[in-house]
Amino acid sequence: MSWCTIESDPGVFTELIQQMQVKGVQVEELYSLDLDSLRSLWPVYGLIFLFKWRPGEKDDRLVIKDPNPNLFFASQVINNACATQAILSILMNCPDIDIGPELSKLKEFTKNFPPELKGLAINNSDAIRAAHNSFARPEPFVPEEQKAAAKDDDVYHFISYIPVDGVLYELDGLKEGPISLGQCPAGQGEMEWLRMVQPVIQERIEKYAKSEIRFNLMAVIKNRKEMYTAELKELQRKRERILQQLQQLATLQSDKTNFEALNKQLTEVNAGIEGATEKILMEEEKFKKWRTENIRRKHNYIPFLFNFLKLLAEKKQLKPLIEKAKQKSSSS
């Protein structure tokens, strides 16, 4: 069975990750490479970059033929699966992510495999393929497996950027191995690799800027709602402690200065609770929107369109509409 093409969209990628039984992760689209934008999404597990692929383009950078054994790198042996493979390149290389039973078994099974066999193992994974193909769009005339990119078709490719064991890597399944982008200096926090990857991605964008504007950059990050929920619970516990202290001070008729300081803290905590609650609601609304969009992506509208056209034909309205469209097309 072939693999369908899927849309480069954070809602699609987030649901795809969830269907692979990965927990606590979501994908967000980046519109800027500035550190403030990246910092607002911290912790960032990895970046996925989409660009227009150009066959025969030279890349003189050194490819690592014998990579770090802790680095999961798979060759792309599947048509149309580069988006899923780019996602897997991040999920399989981040120890902080709960990748679930299916991907854990795959990672353990393939740990001593060369990149080509890792790619074949992904291809043979029914669970991964089913999750990927759940976004297949109905094709009324040409089955997906019979479609092939023509010479003049635009072909897009996904690559991943991720730090592993103190080294920043570019992972591209079409290359023979990973590319090291340098050591991530120790002691400078998890933002350092994002500072390092900025000029790399910017250079690639500028390289194509004169002829191509269709780029897409997405970050695989920790689930925001889970983070804000944990933050909310901690603030609620802090409020309870402050209220207890205020009650004790009122009973003891203690120093007024302490009472005012605690009231100030309480005001700040209440504001924090309000902010965290608002952020949780925003995340819930965003995920609801993503679910609705994904349902529409997957829905088969063809029977509806077929019956609608049939109804127009029965009412003698189809042919006039076709003629009107032809006239409009020829005049423009």
mmCIF file of C-alpha atoms in Angstrom:
data_model
loop_
_atom_site.group_PDB
_atom_site.id
_atom_site.type_symbol
_atom_site.label_atom_id
_atom_site.label_comp_id
_atom_site.label_asym_id
_atom_site.label_seq_id
_atom_site.Cartn_x
_atom_site.Cartn_y
_atom_site.Cartn_z
ATOM 1 C CA MET A 1 0.000 0.000 0.000
ATOM 2 C CA SER A 2 1.299 3.468 -0.921
ATOM 3 C CA TRP A 3 1.599 6.547 1.278
ATOM 4 C CA CYS A 4 -0.527 9.603 0.512
ATOM 5 C CA THR A 5 0.666 13.195 0.436
ATOM 6 C CA ILE A 6 -0.336 15.186 3.515
ATOM 7 C CA GLU A 7 -0.672 18.897 4.076
ATOM 8 C CA SER A 8 2.044 20.797 5.915
ATOM 9 C CA ASP A 9 -0.074 22.080 8.782
ATOM 10 C CA PRO A 10 0.448 22.115 12.588
ATOM 11 C CA GLY A 11 -3.035 20.698 13.213
ATOM 12 C CA VAL A 12 -2.383 17.821 10.800
ATOM 13 C CA PHE A 13 1.040 17.070 12.282
ATOM 14 C CA THR A 14 -0.258 17.247 15.865
ATOM 15 C CA GLU A 15 -3.073 14.771 15.174
ATOM 16 C CA LEU A 16 -0.675 12.527 13.247
ATOM 17 C CA ILE A 17 1.637 12.441 16.283
ATOM 18 C CA GLN A 18 -1.302 11.659 18.571
ATOM 19 C CA GLN A 19 -2.392 8.795 16.306
ATOM 20 C CA MET A 20 1.095 7.303 16.663
ATOM 21 C CA GLN A 21 0.353 7.166 20.440
ATOM 22 C CA VAL A 22 2.911 9.846 21.320
ATOM 23 C CA LYS A 23 1.966 11.848 24.423
ATOM 24 C CA GLY A 24 2.521 15.419 25.542
ATOM 25 C CA VAL A 25 3.600 16.868 22.179
ATOM 26 C CA GLN A 26 2.159 19.324 19.695
ATOM 27 C CA VAL A 27 3.361 21.195 16.606
ATOM 28 C CA GLU A 28 3.288 24.947 16.094
ATOM 29 C CA GLU A 29 4.028 26.959 12.976
ATOM 30 C CA LEU A 30 6.788 29.560 13.180
ATOM 31 C CA TYR A 31 6.476 32.839 11.314
ATOM 32 C CA SER A 32 9.771 34.262 12.522
ATOM 33 C CA LEU A 33 13.214 32.980 13.481
ATOM 34 C CA ASP A 34 13.797 35.605 16.171
ATOM 35 C CA LEU A 35 14.689 34.267 19.597
ATOM 36 C CA ASP A 36 11.632 35.812 21.272
ATOM 37 C CA SER A 37 9.347 33.728 19.037
ATOM 38 C CA LEU A 38 11.367 30.595 19.753
ATOM 39 C CA ARG A 39 11.577 31.357 23.478
ATOM 40 C CA SER A 40 7.788 31.693 23.688
ATOM 41 C CA LEU A 41 7.500 28.055 22.565
ATOM 42 C CA TRP A 42 10.148 26.650 24.930
ATOM 43 C CA PRO A 43 10.844 23.775 25.337
ATOM 44 C CA VAL A 44 11.381 23.175 21.601
ATOM 45 C CA TYR A 45 12.221 19.528 20.862
ATOM 46 C CA GLY A 46 13.091 20.061 17.191
ATOM 47 C CA LEU A 47 12.344 22.047 14.039
ATOM 48 C CA ILE A 48 10.874 20.867 10.719
ATOM 49 C CA PHE A 49 11.631 22.892 7.594
ATOM 50 C CA LEU A 50 9.673 22.565 4.344
ATOM 51 C CA PHE A 51 11.153 23.807 1.072
ATOM 52 C CA LYS A 52 10.875 23.235 -2.652
ATOM 53 C CA TRP A 53 13.135 20.362 -3.641
ATOM 54 C CA ARG A 54 15.387 20.848 -6.630
ATOM 55 C CA PRO A 55 16.794 17.662 -8.193
ATOM 56 C CA GLY A 56 20.518 17.643 -8.856
ATOM 57 C CA GLU A 57 21.260 20.496 -6.481
ATOM 58 C CA LYS A 58 24.769 20.234 -5.009
ATOM 59 C CA ASP A 59 25.459 20.169 -1.298
ATOM 60 C CA ASP A 60 29.153 19.955 -0.428
ATOM 61 C CA ARG A 61 28.642 19.619 3.309
ATOM 62 C CA LEU A 62 30.138 16.545 4.955
ATOM 63 C CA VAL A 63 27.711 13.706 5.591
ATOM 64 C CA ILE A 64 28.424 11.522 8.615
ATOM 65 C CA LYS A 65 28.646 7.918 7.438
ATOM 66 C CA ASP A 66 29.165 6.467 10.945
ATOM 67 C CA PRO A 67 26.862 8.552 13.162
ATOM 68 C CA ASN A 68 26.410 8.586 16.919
ATOM 69 C CA PRO A 69 24.709 5.277 17.900
ATOM 70 C CA ASN A 70 22.240 7.296 19.986
ATOM 71 C CA LEU A 71 21.112 9.153 16.852
ATOM 72 C CA PHE A 72 18.137 7.708 14.980
ATOM 73 C CA PHE A 73 18.623 8.414 11.277
ATOM 74 C CA ALA A 74 16.548 6.687 8.587
ATOM 75 C CA SER A 75 16.903 6.936 4.832
ATOM 76 C CA GLN A 76 13.743 7.943 3.011
ATOM 77 C CA VAL A 77 12.666 4.950 0.945
ATOM 78 C CA ILE A 78 8.978 5.905 0.741
ATOM 79 C CA ASN A 79 7.387 8.335 -1.699
ATOM 80 C CA ASN A 80 5.220 11.047 -0.089
ATOM 81 C CA ALA A 81 6.306 10.158 3.468
ATOM 82 C CA CYS A 82 8.969 12.821 4.050
ATOM 83 C CA ALA A 83 6.696 14.812 6.399
ATOM 84 C CA THR A 84 6.092 11.810 8.656
ATOM 85 C CA GLN A 85 9.765 10.863 8.470
ATOM 86 C CA ALA A 86 10.815 14.391 9.492
ATOM 87 C CA ILE A 87 8.465 14.154 12.486
ATOM 88 C CA LEU A 88 9.846 10.728 13.416
ATOM 89 C CA SER A 89 13.401 12.087 13.213
ATOM 90 C CA ILE A 90 12.548 14.396 16.104
ATOM 91 C CA LEU A 91 10.346 12.055 18.135
ATOM 92 C CA MET A 92 12.851 9.181 18.008
ATOM 93 C CA ASN A 93 15.775 11.399 19.031
ATOM 94 C CA CYS A 94 14.295 13.197 22.025
ATOM 95 C CA PRO A 95 14.494 11.289 25.339
ATOM 96 C CA ASP A 96 12.119 13.804 26.972
ATOM 97 C CA ILE A 97 9.216 12.672 24.759
ATOM 98 C CA ASP A 98 6.958 9.731 25.636
ATOM 99 C CA ILE A 99 6.864 8.129 22.186
ATOM 100 C CA GLY A 100 4.425 5.372 23.214
ATOM 101 C CA PRO A 101 4.611 1.601 22.751
ATOM 102 C CA GLU A 102 4.586 1.402 18.945
ATOM 103 C CA LEU A 103 7.465 3.797 18.298
ATOM 104 C CA SER A 104 9.375 2.445 21.314
ATOM 105 C CA LYS A 105 9.268 -1.059 19.818
ATOM 106 C CA LEU A 106 10.349 0.263 16.422
ATOM 107 C CA LYS A 107 13.232 2.224 17.950
ATOM 108 C CA GLU A 108 14.453 -0.775 19.934
ATOM 109 C CA PHE A 109 14.045 -3.168 16.988
ATOM 110 C CA THR A 110 16.011 -0.938 14.589
ATOM 111 C CA LYS A 111 18.690 0.427 16.954
ATOM 112 C CA ASN A 112 21.506 -1.490 15.201
ATOM 113 C CA PHE A 113 20.090 -1.138 11.671
ATOM 114 C CA PRO A 114 21.766 0.972 8.978
ATOM 115 C CA PRO A 115 19.739 3.984 7.688
ATOM 116 C CA GLU A 116 18.337 2.070 4.688
ATOM 117 C CA LEU A 117 16.895 -0.697 6.860
ATOM 118 C CA LYS A 118 15.512 1.849 9.329
ATOM 119 C CA GLY A 119 13.682 3.461 6.404
ATOM 120 C CA LEU A 120 12.306 0.095 5.302
ATOM 121 C CA ALA A 121 11.181 -0.622 8.875
ATOM 122 C CA ILE A 122 9.196 2.630 8.869
ATOM 123 C CA ASN A 123 7.676 1.649 5.518
ATOM 124 C CA ASN A 124 6.640 -1.729 6.949
ATOM 125 C CA SER A 125 5.041 -0.259 10.079
ATOM 126 C CA ASP A 126 1.294 -0.689 9.711
ATOM 127 C CA ALA A 127 0.614 1.681 12.620
ATOM 128 C CA ILE A 128 2.688 4.546 11.205
ATOM 129 C CA ARG A 129 1.321 4.072 7.689
ATOM 130 C CA ALA A 130 -2.269 3.950 8.968
ATOM 131 C CA ALA A 131 -1.770 7.174 10.946
ATOM 132 C CA HIS A 132 -0.200 8.851 7.908
ATOM 133 C CA ASN A 133 -2.830 7.651 5.431
ATOM 134 C CA SER A 134 -5.687 8.699 7.693
ATOM 135 C CA PHE A 135 -5.198 12.113 6.044
ATOM 136 C CA ALA A 136 -5.628 10.739 2.514
ATOM 137 C CA ARG A 137 -7.968 12.882 0.443
ATOM 138 C CA PRO A 138 -10.638 11.165 -1.662
ATOM 139 C CA GLU A 139 -9.531 10.875 -5.303
ATOM 140 C CA PRO A 140 -12.505 10.541 -7.667
ATOM 141 C CA PHE A 141 -10.573 9.526 -10.772
ATOM 142 C CA VAL A 142 -6.913 8.625 -10.163
ATOM 143 C CA PRO A 143 -6.000 6.387 -7.215
ATOM 144 C CA GLU A 144 -3.217 7.837 -5.076
ATOM 145 C CA GLU A 145 -0.861 4.925 -5.763
ATOM 146 C CA GLN A 146 -1.013 5.606 -9.513
ATOM 147 C CA LYS A 147 -0.089 9.246 -9.227
ATOM 148 C CA ALA A 148 3.497 10.286 -9.877
ATOM 149 C CA ALA A 149 5.125 13.688 -9.956
ATOM 150 C CA ALA A 150 5.539 14.988 -13.489
ATOM 151 C CA LYS A 151 8.686 16.755 -14.648
ATOM 152 C CA ASP A 152 7.251 20.244 -14.105
ATOM 153 C CA ASP A 153 5.407 19.456 -10.862
ATOM 154 C CA ASP A 154 6.466 21.262 -7.689
ATOM 155 C CA VAL A 155 7.982 18.776 -5.252
ATOM 156 C CA TYR A 156 8.448 19.750 -1.618
ATOM 157 C CA HIS A 157 10.692 18.179 0.968
ATOM 158 C CA PHE A 158 10.919 18.174 4.771
ATOM 159 C CA ILE A 159 14.090 18.105 6.863
ATOM 160 C CA SER A 160 14.602 18.150 10.627
ATOM 161 C CA TYR A 161 16.902 19.990 13.003
ATOM 162 C CA ILE A 162 17.536 18.565 16.453
ATOM 163 C CA PRO A 163 20.270 18.513 19.126
ATOM 164 C CA VAL A 164 21.483 15.063 20.191
ATOM 165 C CA ASP A 165 24.181 14.526 22.846
ATOM 166 C CA GLY A 166 25.448 18.094 22.569
ATOM 167 C CA VAL A 167 25.605 18.175 18.757
ATOM 168 C CA LEU A 168 23.163 19.965 16.444
ATOM 169 C CA TYR A 169 22.164 17.804 13.461
ATOM 170 C CA GLU A 170 20.366 18.343 10.175
ATOM 171 C CA LEU A 171 18.473 15.150 9.309
ATOM 172 C CA ASP A 172 17.507 14.719 5.670
ATOM 173 C CA GLY A 173 16.295 11.259 4.650
ATOM 174 C CA LEU A 174 17.402 11.851 1.041
ATOM 175 C CA LYS A 175 21.044 12.117 2.117
ATOM 176 C CA GLU A 176 23.347 9.224 3.002
ATOM 177 C CA GLY A 177 23.613 10.323 6.615
ATOM 178 C CA PRO A 178 23.098 13.175 9.079
ATOM 179 C CA ILE A 179 24.958 16.489 8.824
ATOM 180 C CA SER A 180 26.604 17.897 11.939
ATOM 181 C CA LEU A 181 26.080 21.631 12.344
ATOM 182 C CA GLY A 182 28.452 21.854 15.303
ATOM 183 C CA GLN A 183 28.679 21.365 19.020
ATOM 184 C CA CYS A 184 26.033 22.922 21.236
ATOM 185 C CA PRO A 185 28.137 24.731 23.895
ATOM 186 C CA ALA A 186 27.489 23.375 27.371
ATOM 187 C CA GLY A 187 26.162 25.535 30.177
ATOM 188 C CA GLN A 188 24.285 27.983 27.981
ATOM 189 C CA GLY A 189 20.834 26.470 28.290
ATOM 190 C CA GLU A 190 18.556 24.748 25.806
ATOM 191 C CA MET A 191 18.143 27.908 23.737
ATOM 192 C CA GLU A 192 21.715 27.659 22.427
ATOM 193 C CA TRP A 193 20.931 25.146 19.666
ATOM 194 C CA LEU A 194 18.120 27.410 18.472
ATOM 195 C CA ARG A 195 20.617 30.291 18.209
ATOM 196 C CA MET A 196 22.862 28.005 16.162
ATOM 197 C CA VAL A 197 20.135 26.835 13.781
ATOM 198 C CA GLN A 198 18.875 30.359 13.005
ATOM 199 C CA PRO A 199 21.571 31.282 10.442
ATOM 200 C CA VAL A 200 21.447 27.789 8.883
ATOM 201 C CA ILE A 201 17.739 28.050 8.062
ATOM 202 C CA GLN A 202 18.025 31.735 7.140
ATOM 203 C CA GLU A 203 20.820 30.946 4.669
ATOM 204 C CA ARG A 204 18.696 28.244 3.040
ATOM 205 C CA ILE A 205 15.734 30.622 2.724
ATOM 206 C CA GLU A 206 17.897 33.379 1.227
ATOM 207 C CA LYS A 207 19.406 30.899 -1.211
ATOM 208 C CA TYR A 208 15.997 30.385 -2.826
ATOM 209 C CA ALA A 209 14.471 33.794 -2.033
ATOM 210 C CA LYS A 210 14.714 35.179 -5.571
ATOM 211 C CA SER A 211 12.749 32.349 -7.147
ATOM 212 C CA GLU A 212 10.780 30.781 -4.305
ATOM 213 C CA ILE A 213 8.711 32.152 -1.433
ATOM 214 C CA ARG A 214 6.962 28.978 -0.289
ATOM 215 C CA PHE A 215 8.695 27.893 2.886
ATOM 216 C CA ASN A 216 7.277 26.443 6.051
ATOM 217 C CA LEU A 217 8.917 26.130 9.467
ATOM 218 C CA MET A 218 7.329 24.230 12.325
ATOM 219 C CA ALA A 219 8.412 23.465 15.861
ATOM 220 C CA VAL A 220 7.744 20.240 17.730
ATOM 221 C CA ILE A 221 7.112 21.407 21.288
ATOM 222 C CA LYS A 222 5.725 20.306 24.631
ATOM 223 C CA ASN A 223 1.928 20.255 24.868
ATOM 224 C CA ARG A 224 0.938 23.779 25.898
ATOM 225 C CA LYS A 225 -2.281 22.858 27.678
ATOM 226 C CA GLU A 226 -0.458 20.357 29.884
ATOM 227 C CA MET A 227 2.152 22.997 30.736
ATOM 228 C CA TYR A 228 -0.436 25.654 31.549
ATOM 229 C CA THR A 229 -2.493 23.163 33.597
ATOM 230 C CA ALA A 230 0.571 22.294 35.701
ATOM 231 C CA GLU A 231 1.266 26.017 36.098
ATOM 232 C CA LEU A 232 -2.349 26.635 37.150
ATOM 233 C CA LYS A 233 -2.261 23.867 39.773
ATOM 234 C CA GLU A 234 0.957 25.245 41.264
ATOM 235 C CA LEU A 235 -0.520 28.755 41.440
ATOM 236 C CA GLN A 236 -3.678 27.394 43.090
ATOM 237 C CA ARG A 237 -1.563 25.624 45.722
ATOM 238 C CA LYS A 238 0.380 28.835 46.288
ATOM 239 C CA ARG A 239 -2.865 30.773 46.739
ATOM 240 C CA GLU A 240 -4.037 28.276 49.351
ATOM 241 C CA ARG A 241 -0.803 28.715 51.304
ATOM 242 C CA ILE A 242 -1.119 32.513 51.184
ATOM 243 C CA LEU A 243 -4.756 32.388 52.326
ATOM 244 C CA GLN A 244 -3.775 30.168 55.261
ATOM 245 C CA GLN A 245 -1.002 32.599 56.230
ATOM 246 C CA LEU A 246 -3.407 35.529 56.011
ATOM 247 C CA GLN A 247 -5.878 33.697 58.235
ATOM 248 C CA GLN A 248 -3.171 33.038 60.831
ATOM 249 C CA LEU A 249 -2.059 36.682 60.779
ATOM 250 C CA ALA A 250 -5.652 37.853 61.226
ATOM 251 C CA THR A 251 -6.073 35.523 64.210
ATOM 252 C CA LEU A 252 -2.809 36.652 65.805
ATOM 253 C CA GLN A 253 -3.369 40.301 64.866
ATOM 254 C CA SER A 254 0.209 40.323 63.618
ATOM 255 C CA ASP A 255 2.305 42.998 61.915
ATOM 256 C CA LYS A 256 0.396 45.007 59.306
ATOM 257 C CA THR A 257 3.449 45.047 56.999
ATOM 258 C CA ASN A 258 3.393 41.253 56.654
ATOM 259 C CA PHE A 259 -0.341 41.387 56.024
ATOM 260 C CA GLU A 260 0.109 43.899 53.159
ATOM 261 C CA ALA A 261 2.985 41.882 51.640
ATOM 262 C CA LEU A 262 0.861 38.723 51.610
ATOM 263 C CA ASN A 263 -2.072 40.593 50.086
ATOM 264 C CA LYS A 264 0.239 41.818 47.323
ATOM 265 C CA GLN A 265 1.416 38.271 46.701
ATOM 266 C CA LEU A 266 -2.194 37.093 46.615
ATOM 267 C CA THR A 267 -3.063 39.712 43.978
ATOM 268 C CA GLU A 268 -0.134 38.599 41.827
ATOM 269 C CA VAL A 269 -1.060 34.916 42.186
ATOM 270 C CA ASN A 270 -4.711 35.611 41.313
ATOM 271 C CA ALA A 271 -3.553 37.442 38.177
ATOM 272 C CA GLY A 272 -1.350 34.452 37.319
ATOM 273 C CA ILE A 273 -4.282 32.064 37.790
ATOM 274 C CA GLU A 274 -6.446 34.201 35.533
ATOM 275 C CA GLY A 275 -3.710 34.280 32.876
ATOM 276 C CA ALA A 276 -3.080 30.525 33.005
ATOM 277 C CA THR A 277 -6.819 29.809 32.788
ATOM 278 C CA GLU A 278 -7.124 32.067 29.750
ATOM 279 C CA LYS A 279 -4.186 30.328 28.041
ATOM 280 C CA ILE A 280 -5.749 26.908 28.686
ATOM 281 C CA LEU A 281 -9.017 28.053 27.111
ATOM 282 C CA MET A 282 -7.119 29.390 24.083
ATOM 283 C CA GLU A 283 -5.345 26.055 23.633
ATOM 284 C CA GLU A 284 -8.641 24.167 23.905
ATOM 285 C CA GLU A 285 -10.160 26.454 21.273
ATOM 286 C CA LYS A 286 -7.171 25.954 18.980
ATOM 287 C CA PHE A 287 -7.328 22.158 19.251
ATOM 288 C CA LYS A 288 -11.077 22.280 18.629
ATOM 289 C CA LYS A 289 -10.434 24.301 15.457
ATOM 290 C CA TRP A 290 -7.735 21.819 14.361
ATOM 291 C CA ARG A 291 -10.123 18.873 14.873
ATOM 292 C CA THR A 292 -12.808 20.569 12.783
ATOM 293 C CA GLU A 293 -10.331 21.355 9.993
ATOM 294 C CA ASN A 294 -9.004 17.790 9.995
ATOM 295 C CA ILE A 295 -12.519 16.337 9.799
ATOM 296 C CA ARG A 296 -13.137 18.517 6.746
ATOM 297 C CA ARG A 297 -9.821 17.441 5.213
ATOM 298 C CA LYS A 298 -10.710 13.767 5.564
ATOM 299 C CA HIS A 299 -14.384 13.981 4.633
ATOM 300 C CA ASN A 300 -15.403 12.573 1.269
ATOM 301 C CA TYR A 301 -17.400 15.323 -0.462
ATOM 302 C CA ILE A 302 -17.560 13.472 -3.791
ATOM 303 C CA PRO A 303 -20.982 11.766 -3.273
ATOM 304 C CA PHE A 304 -22.478 15.131 -2.305
ATOM 305 C CA LEU A 305 -20.987 16.850 -5.382
ATOM 306 C CA PHE A 306 -22.070 14.012 -7.661
ATOM 307 C CA ASN A 307 -25.667 14.146 -6.432
ATOM 308 C CA PHE A 308 -25.688 17.943 -6.545
ATOM 309 C CA LEU A 309 -24.603 17.926 -10.209
ATOM 310 C CA LYS A 310 -27.141 15.179 -10.934
ATOM 311 C CA LEU A 311 -29.896 17.281 -9.382
ATOM 312 C CA LEU A 312 -28.865 20.323 -11.438
ATOM 313 C CA ALA A 313 -28.947 18.204 -14.606
ATOM 314 C CA GLU A 314 -32.422 16.880 -13.782
ATOM 315 C CA LYS A 315 -33.659 20.449 -13.333
ATOM 316 C CA LYS A 316 -32.054 21.475 -16.662
ATOM 317 C CA GLN A 317 -29.766 23.931 -14.848
ATOM 318 C CA LEU A 318 -26.382 22.248 -15.303
ATOM 319 C CA LYS A 319 -25.817 22.958 -18.997
ATOM 320 C CA PRO A 320 -26.577 26.717 -18.742
ATOM 321 C CA LEU A 321 -24.159 26.982 -15.816
ATOM 322 C CA ILE A 322 -21.447 25.209 -17.837
ATOM 323 C CA GLU A 323 -21.987 27.525 -20.805
ATOM 324 C CA LYS A 324 -21.891 30.574 -18.541
ATOM 325 C CA ALA A 325 -18.623 29.370 -17.028
ATOM 326 C CA LYS A 326 -17.116 28.836 -20.474
ATOM 327 C CA GLN A 327 -18.091 32.350 -21.555
ATOM 328 C CA LYS A 328 -16.640 33.838 -18.401
ATOM 329 C CA SER A 329 -13.422 31.876 -18.885
ATOM 330 C CA SER A 330 -13.013 32.896 -22.544
ATOM 331 C CA SER A 331 -13.702 36.590 -21.807
ATOM 332 C CA SER A 332 -11.084 36.708 -19.070
#
